[in-house]
Amino acid sequence: MVIDLTEYLKELLIAASEDGIINVSDFQSGRYIYAGGKSFPADLNNYDAAEAARYIDAVDLMRKRGLAKMTGKDLYELTSSGFEEGRSLKPREGSATRGTTKIGFVNPNGQVVIRDTGLPGTDHLQRIYQLGCSLCGHVYGSNGSDIHDRKCPKHDGGAKGLTFEN
C-alpha cells in the first residue's frame, strides 16, 4: 500500500516556514518532529508510531526534493525553495479558501464538496475532490485549490471536471 505523504509534507513545510528548523527527537514514547513550535504527531498523550513514521518519511521527501537539508544528526533546515514553498502554502488571514476542502462546504456558486478522493490532482501538492452541483446534481472532480470559485461544468460554464474512480 502506497501512502500519500502530501498532507504530512504540507503541514511540516507550513510549520517550518516560521523559523526554517525541523528537529527530529527520540523519546522513550517514540520519535517526534518539532517545527515552528509544533510537535508532529500533535497528540503527545496518544503516540501513534505509524503517523510518526509518515512525518519522518515526509522530512526525508523534503530532503530529496531539495526543500530541506540535513545540518546535523537530527536537524534539518529549510532551503530557500523550502521557505518559499512553505510560505506559499500558508493560509492567508481572512482567506476565502480556508475550509473549502471540508465535506459539505458549499461555495458561492452552489458547488458542494462530497469527498476527498485521495487521488493526486493536476496542481502542485493538490488532491482531487468530488464536487456536486446543488442546482443540477452534476458530479465531477476538482483540485482542492479550485473549490472556492468552481462553477458547474454542465450548466454554469465552469471548467471541465477532473476524472476520478468511484
Coordinates of N, CA, C and O in Angstrom, one line a residue, residues 86-166:
G86 N 6.8 26.6 1.7 CA 6.0 26.7 3.0 C 5.2 27.9 3.1 O 4.0 27.9 3.5
R87 N 5.8 29.0 2.8 CA 5.0 30.3 2.9 C 3.9 30.4 1.9 O 2.9 31.0 2.2
S88 N 4.1 29.8 0.7 CA 3.0 29.8 -0.3 C 1.8 28.9 0.1 O 0.7 29.2 -0.3
L89 N 2.1 27.9 1.0 CA 1.0 27.0 1.4 C 0.2 27.6 2.6 O -0.8 27.1 2.9
K90 N 0.8 28.6 3.3 CA 0.1 29.1 4.5 C -1.2 29.8 4.1 O -1.2 30.6 3.2
P91 N -2.2 29.5 4.8 CA -3.5 30.2 4.5 C -3.3 31.7 5.0 O -2.8 31.9 6.0
R92 N -3.8 32.6 4.1 CA -3.7 34.0 4.4 C -4.9 34.3 5.4 O -5.9 33.7 5.4
E93 N -4.6 35.3 6.3 CA -5.7 35.7 7.2 C -6.9 36.2 6.4 O -6.7 37.0 5.5
G94 N -8.0 35.8 6.8 CA -9.3 36.2 6.1 C -9.5 35.6 4.8 O -10.3 36.0 4.0
S95 N -8.6 34.6 4.5 CA -8.7 33.9 3.2 C -10.1 33.3 3.0 O -10.6 32.6 3.8
A96 N -10.6 33.5 1.8 CA -11.9 32.9 1.5 C -11.8 31.4 1.2 O -12.8 30.7 1.2
T97 N -10.6 30.9 1.0 CA -10.4 29.5 0.7 C -10.3 28.6 1.9 O -10.2 27.4 1.8
R98 N -10.2 29.2 3.1 CA -10.0 28.4 4.3 C -11.2 27.5 4.5 O -12.3 27.9 4.5
G99 N -10.9 26.2 4.7 CA -12.0 25.2 5.0 C -12.8 24.8 3.8 O -13.7 24.0 3.9
T100 N -12.3 25.1 2.6 CA -13.1 24.8 1.4 C -13.0 23.3 1.0 O -13.8 22.9 0.2
T101 N -12.1 22.6 1.6 CA -12.0 21.1 1.3 C -12.8 20.3 2.3 O -12.8 19.1 2.1
K102 N -13.4 20.9 3.2 CA -14.2 20.1 4.2 C -15.5 19.6 3.5 O -16.1 20.3 2.7
I103 N -15.8 18.3 3.8 CA -17.0 17.7 3.3 C -18.2 18.6 3.7 O -18.4 19.0 4.8
G104 N -19.1 18.9 2.7 CA -20.3 19.7 3.0 C -20.1 21.2 2.7 O -21.1 21.9 2.6
F105 N -18.8 21.6 2.5 CA -18.6 23.0 2.1 C -19.3 23.4 0.8 O -19.3 22.6 -0.1
V106 N -20.0 24.5 0.8 CA -20.7 25.0 -0.4 C -20.1 26.3 -0.8 O -20.1 27.3 0.0
N107 N -19.6 26.4 -2.0 CA -19.0 27.7 -2.5 C -20.1 28.6 -3.0 O -21.3 28.2 -3.0
P108 N -19.8 29.9 -3.2 CA -20.8 30.9 -3.7 C -21.6 30.5 -4.9 O -22.7 31.0 -5.2
N109 N -21.1 29.5 -5.7 CA -21.7 29.1 -6.9 C -22.6 27.9 -6.8 O -23.0 27.3 -7.7
G110 N -22.7 27.4 -5.5 CA -23.6 26.3 -5.2 C -22.9 24.9 -5.4 O -23.6 23.9 -5.5
Q111 N -21.6 24.9 -5.5 CA -20.8 23.6 -5.7 C -20.5 23.1 -4.3 O -19.9 23.8 -3.4
V112 N -20.8 21.8 -4.0 CA -20.7 21.2 -2.7 C -19.6 20.1 -2.7 O -19.5 19.3 -3.6
V113 N -18.8 20.2 -1.7 CA -17.7 19.1 -1.5 C -18.4 17.9 -1.0 O -19.0 17.9 0.1
I114 N -18.2 16.8 -1.8 CA -18.8 15.5 -1.4 C -17.7 14.6 -0.7 O -18.0 14.1 0.4
R115 N -16.5 14.6 -1.2 CA -15.5 13.7 -0.6 C -14.1 14.1 -1.2 O -14.0 14.6 -2.2
D116 N -13.1 13.7 -0.4 CA -11.7 13.7 -0.9 C -11.5 12.3 -1.5 O -11.6 11.3 -0.8
T117 N -11.1 12.3 -2.8 CA -10.9 11.0 -3.4 C -9.6 10.4 -3.0 O -9.4 9.2 -3.2
G118 N -8.6 11.2 -2.5 CA -7.3 10.7 -2.2 C -6.4 10.6 -3.4 O -5.2 10.2 -3.2
L119 N -6.9 10.9 -4.5 CA -6.1 10.9 -5.8 C -5.3 12.2 -6.0 O -5.8 13.2 -5.6
P120 N -4.1 12.1 -6.6 CA -3.4 13.3 -6.8 C -4.1 14.2 -7.9 O -4.6 13.7 -8.8
G121 N -4.1 15.5 -7.6 CA -4.7 16.4 -8.6 C -3.7 16.8 -9.6 O -2.6 16.3 -9.8
T122 N -4.1 17.8 -10.4 CA -3.2 18.3 -11.5 C -2.4 19.5 -11.1 O -1.5 19.9 -11.9
D123 N -2.7 20.1 -10.0 CA -1.9 21.2 -9.5 C -0.9 20.7 -8.4 O -1.1 19.7 -7.8
H124 N 0.2 21.5 -8.2 CA 1.2 21.1 -7.3 C 0.7 20.9 -5.9 O 0.0 21.7 -5.3
L125 N 1.0 19.7 -5.3 CA 0.6 19.3 -3.9 C -1.0 19.3 -3.7 O -1.4 19.5 -2.6
Q126 N -1.7 19.1 -4.8 CA -3.2 19.1 -4.7 C -3.7 17.7 -4.8 O -3.1 16.8 -5.4
R127 N -5.0 17.5 -4.3 CA -5.7 16.2 -4.4 C -7.0 16.5 -5.1 O -7.5 17.7 -5.1
I128 N -7.6 15.5 -5.7 CA -8.9 15.6 -6.4 C -10.0 15.4 -5.3 O -10.0 14.5 -4.6
Y129 N -10.9 16.4 -5.3 CA -12.1 16.3 -4.5 C -13.3 16.1 -5.4 O -13.4 16.7 -6.5
Q130 N -14.3 15.3 -4.9 CA -15.5 15.1 -5.7 C -16.5 16.2 -5.3 O -16.7 16.5 -4.1
L131 N -17.0 16.9 -6.3 CA -17.9 18.0 -6.1 C -19.2 17.7 -6.7 O -19.3 16.9 -7.7
G132 N -20.3 18.3 -6.2 CA -21.6 18.1 -6.8 C -22.3 19.5 -6.9 O -22.1 20.3 -6.0
C133 N -23.0 19.7 -8.0 CA -23.7 21.0 -8.1 C -25.0 20.9 -7.4 O -25.8 19.9 -7.7
S134 N -25.3 21.8 -6.5 CA -26.5 21.8 -5.7 C -27.7 22.2 -6.6 O -28.9 22.0 -6.1
L135 N -27.5 22.7 -7.8 CA -28.6 23.2 -8.6 C -29.0 22.1 -9.6 O -30.2 22.0 -9.8
C136 N -28.1 21.4 -10.2 CA -28.5 20.4 -11.2 C -28.1 19.0 -10.9 O -28.4 18.0 -11.6
G137 N -27.2 18.8 -9.8 CA -26.8 17.4 -9.4 C -25.6 16.9 -10.1 O -25.2 15.7 -9.8
H138 N -25.0 17.6 -11.1 CA -23.9 17.1 -11.8 C -22.7 16.9 -10.8 O -22.5 17.7 -9.9
V139 N -22.0 15.7 -11.0 CA -20.9 15.4 -10.1 C -19.6 15.3 -10.9 O -19.6 14.8 -12.0
Y140 N -18.5 15.9 -10.4 CA -17.2 16.0 -11.1 C -16.1 16.2 -10.1 O -16.3 16.3 -8.9
G141 N -14.9 16.1 -10.6 CA -13.7 16.3 -9.7 C -13.1 17.6 -9.9 O -13.1 18.3 -10.9
S142 N -12.4 18.1 -8.8 CA -11.7 19.4 -8.8 C -10.5 19.3 -7.9 O -10.5 18.6 -6.9
N143 N -9.4 20.1 -8.3 CA -8.3 20.2 -7.4 C -8.8 21.0 -6.1 O -9.7 21.8 -6.2
G144 N -8.3 20.7 -5.0 CA -8.7 21.3 -3.7 C -8.5 22.8 -3.8 O -9.3 23.6 -3.3
S145 N -7.5 23.3 -4.5 CA -7.2 24.7 -4.6 C -8.2 25.5 -5.5 O -8.3 26.7 -5.4
D146 N -9.1 24.8 -6.2 CA -10.0 25.4 -7.1 C -11.5 25.4 -6.5 O -12.3 26.1 -7.1
I147 N -11.7 24.8 -5.5 CA -13.1 24.6 -4.9 C -13.7 25.9 -4.6 O -14.9 26.1 -4.9
H148 N -13.0 26.9 -4.1 CA -13.6 28.1 -3.6 C -14.3 28.9 -4.7 O -15.3 29.6 -4.4
D149 N -13.9 28.7 -6.0 CA -14.6 29.5 -7.1 C -15.1 28.7 -8.2 O -15.4 29.2 -9.3
R150 N -15.2 27.3 -8.0 CA -15.7 26.5 -9.1 C -17.1 26.8 -9.5 O -17.9 27.1 -8.7
K151 N -17.4 26.6 -10.8 CA -18.7 26.7 -11.3 C -19.0 25.4 -12.0 O -18.1 24.7 -12.4
C152 N -20.3 25.0 -12.0 CA -20.7 23.8 -12.6 C -20.3 23.7 -14.1 O -20.6 24.6 -14.9
P153 N -19.6 22.6 -14.5 CA -19.2 22.5 -15.9 C -20.4 22.1 -16.8 O -20.3 22.4 -18.0
K154 N -21.4 21.6 -16.2 CA -22.6 21.2 -17.0 C -23.5 22.4 -17.4 O -23.9 22.5 -18.6
H155 N -23.8 23.3 -16.5 CA -24.8 24.3 -16.8 C -24.3 25.7 -16.5 O -25.0 26.7 -16.9
D156 N -23.1 25.9 -15.9 CA -22.8 27.3 -15.5 C -21.5 27.7 -16.1 O -20.9 28.7 -15.7
G157 N -21.0 27.0 -17.2 CA -19.8 27.4 -17.9 C -18.5 27.2 -17.1 O -17.5 27.8 -17.5
G158 N -18.5 26.3 -16.1 CA -17.3 26.0 -15.4 C -16.3 25.1 -16.2 O -16.7 24.5 -17.2
A159 N -15.1 25.1 -15.8 CA -14.1 24.3 -16.4 C -14.4 22.8 -16.3 O -15.1 22.4 -15.3
K160 N -14.0 22.0 -17.3 CA -14.3 20.6 -17.3 C -13.7 20.0 -16.0 O -12.7 20.3 -15.5
G161 N -14.5 19.1 -15.4 CA -14.1 18.5 -14.1 C -13.0 17.5 -14.3 O -12.8 16.9 -15.4
L162 N -12.2 17.2 -13.3 CA -11.2 16.1 -13.3 C -11.8 14.8 -13.1 O -12.8 14.6 -12.4
T163 N -11.3 13.8 -13.8 CA -11.8 12.4 -13.7 C -11.2 11.7 -12.5 O -10.1 12.0 -12.1
F164 N -12.0 10.8 -11.9 CA -11.6 10.0 -10.7 C -12.4 8.7 -10.7 O -13.4 8.6 -11.3
E165 N -11.8 7.7 -10.0 CA -12.5 6.5 -9.9 C -13.5 6.6 -8.7 O -13.2 7.2 -7.7
N166 N -14.7 5.9 -8.8 CA -15.6 6.0 -7.7 C -15.3 5.0 -6.7 O -14.7 4.0 -6.8

